[in-house]
């Protein structure tokens, strides 16, 4: 497999690529995720994933061959509000209280740049996540695990956060941050094989 540049600092996305046996290097993009004026809520993740790829492509040396750059972004939306990474404990608690007993929608978008074709493609996956009603003791315990740090929505579906998820409509990999079906489909469309076929 050809190496891919992952335009993301997310440990979860790195773990997924490692589990797939995809060779990659990480370049963490420096973009302002607050500059979203005029972007539709459901398009934010696609916009930011594309911006991450654009940033990385611009900082690489001009003569360096760039076969593949992959960017991804996850946003959670409920009642017209975007839930990003909580800034502190208070915000993480607030997020969990909002999610308690309700359903929110997770959008994860990927942007893939094919350096040979100079072509950028995008795909977005959607998953609805329904939380059970949470008691204050459950919220306090979950916050104490530290899982809320540096993750959209302030919970991890692949960790203790799964205790509280009553139902998902979609895939857990979308919530983790790299939807596997869409990733496979996107790479296959561009001629990059994950299953050893040429």
PDB file of N, CA and C in Angstrom, residues 3 8 18-19 46 48 71 87-88 92 111 118-119 132 137 148 150 157 160 181:
ATOM      1  N   UNK A   3       1.882   5.047   1.043  1.00  0.00           N
ATOM      2  CA  UNK A   3       1.685   5.827   2.271  1.00  0.00           C
ATOM      3  C   UNK A   3       0.690   6.960   2.058  1.00  0.00           C
ATOM      4  N   UNK A   8      -4.631  15.011  10.432  1.00  0.00           N
ATOM      5  CA  UNK A   8      -5.422  14.975  11.658  1.00  0.00           C
ATOM      6  C   UNK A   8      -4.534  14.524  12.805  1.00  0.00           C
ATOM      7  N   UNK A  18      -3.904   2.245  11.532  1.00  0.00           N
ATOM      8  CA  UNK A  18      -2.953   1.193  11.931  1.00  0.00           C
ATOM      9  C   UNK A  18      -3.616  -0.176  11.875  1.00  0.00           C
ATOM     10  N   UNK A  19      -4.859  -0.251  12.359  1.00  0.00           N
ATOM     11  CA  UNK A  19      -5.561  -1.542  12.384  1.00  0.00           C
ATOM     12  C   UNK A  19      -5.828  -2.051  10.973  1.00  0.00           C
ATOM     13  N   UNK A  46     -17.568  18.506   6.505  1.00  0.00           N
ATOM     14  CA  UNK A  46     -16.977  18.407   5.166  1.00  0.00           C
ATOM     15  C   UNK A  46     -16.067  19.609   4.881  1.00  0.00           C
ATOM     16  N   UNK A  48     -14.453  21.483   7.082  1.00  0.00           N
ATOM     17  CA  UNK A  48     -13.222  21.426   7.874  1.00  0.00           C
ATOM     18  C   UNK A  48     -12.287  20.309   7.400  1.00  0.00           C
ATOM     19  N   UNK A  71      -7.981  13.926   5.111  1.00  0.00           N
ATOM     20  CA  UNK A  71      -8.432  14.746   6.227  1.00  0.00           C
ATOM     21  C   UNK A  71      -9.792  14.263   6.696  1.00  0.00           C
ATOM     22  N   UNK A  87     -14.446  22.526  26.034  1.00  0.00           N
ATOM     23  CA  UNK A  87     -13.285  23.340  26.422  1.00  0.00           C
ATOM     24  C   UNK A  87     -12.816  23.022  27.832  1.00  0.00           C
ATOM     25  N   UNK A  88     -13.740  22.562  28.680  1.00  0.00           N
ATOM     26  CA  UNK A  88     -13.393  22.289  30.076  1.00  0.00           C
ATOM     27  C   UNK A  88     -14.421  21.329  30.674  1.00  0.00           C
ATOM     28  N   UNK A  92     -18.136  19.904  29.326  1.00  0.00           N
ATOM     29  CA  UNK A  92     -18.337  18.467  29.140  1.00  0.00           C
ATOM     30  C   UNK A  92     -19.580  17.997  29.898  1.00  0.00           C
ATOM     31  N   UNK A 111     -12.032  13.968   3.521  1.00  0.00           N
ATOM     32  CA  UNK A 111     -11.590  14.564   2.262  1.00  0.00           C
ATOM     33  C   UNK A 111     -10.318  13.849   1.850  1.00  0.00           C
ATOM     34  N   UNK A 118      -4.475  15.270  -8.962  1.00  0.00           N
ATOM     35  CA  UNK A 118      -4.758  16.617  -8.429  1.00  0.00           C
ATOM     36  C   UNK A 118      -6.266  16.763  -8.200  1.00  0.00           C
ATOM     37  N   UNK A 119      -6.829  15.760  -7.517  1.00  0.00           N
ATOM     38  CA  UNK A 119      -8.274  15.675  -7.366  1.00  0.00           C
ATOM     39  C   UNK A 119      -8.639  15.478  -5.901  1.00  0.00           C
ATOM     40  N   UNK A 132     -29.306   7.025  26.939  1.00  0.00           N
ATOM     41  CA  UNK A 132     -30.239   6.773  28.033  1.00  0.00           C
ATOM     42  C   UNK A 132     -30.285   8.027  28.915  1.00  0.00           C
ATOM     43  N   UNK A 137     -25.004  11.344  39.234  1.00  0.00           N
ATOM     44  CA  UNK A 137     -23.903  10.466  39.664  1.00  0.00           C
ATOM     45  C   UNK A 137     -23.220   9.826  38.452  1.00  0.00           C
ATOM     46  N   UNK A 148     -13.711  12.477  28.364  1.00  0.00           N
ATOM     47  CA  UNK A 148     -14.290  13.640  27.685  1.00  0.00           C
ATOM     48  C   UNK A 148     -13.243  14.526  27.012  1.00  0.00           C
ATOM     49  N   UNK A 150     -10.654  16.151  24.659  1.00  0.00           N
ATOM     50  CA  UNK A 150     -10.199  16.179  23.262  1.00  0.00           C
ATOM     51  C   UNK A 150     -11.006  15.288  22.332  1.00  0.00           C
ATOM     52  N   UNK A 157     -17.520   6.596  22.219  1.00  0.00           N
ATOM     53  CA  UNK A 157     -18.404   5.448  22.027  1.00  0.00           C
ATOM     54  C   UNK A 157     -17.634   4.143  22.159  1.00  0.00           C
ATOM     55  N   UNK A 160     -15.927   3.946  27.903  1.00  0.00           N
ATOM     56  CA  UNK A 160     -16.994   3.864  28.906  1.00  0.00           C
ATOM     57  C   UNK A 160     -18.276   4.555  28.444  1.00  0.00           C
ATOM     58  N   UNK A 181     -16.813   2.111   6.064  1.00  0.00           N
ATOM     59  CA  UNK A 181     -17.380   1.823   4.747  1.00  0.00           C
ATOM     60  C   UNK A 181     -17.080   2.958   3.777  1.00  0.00           C
TER      61      UNK A 181
END
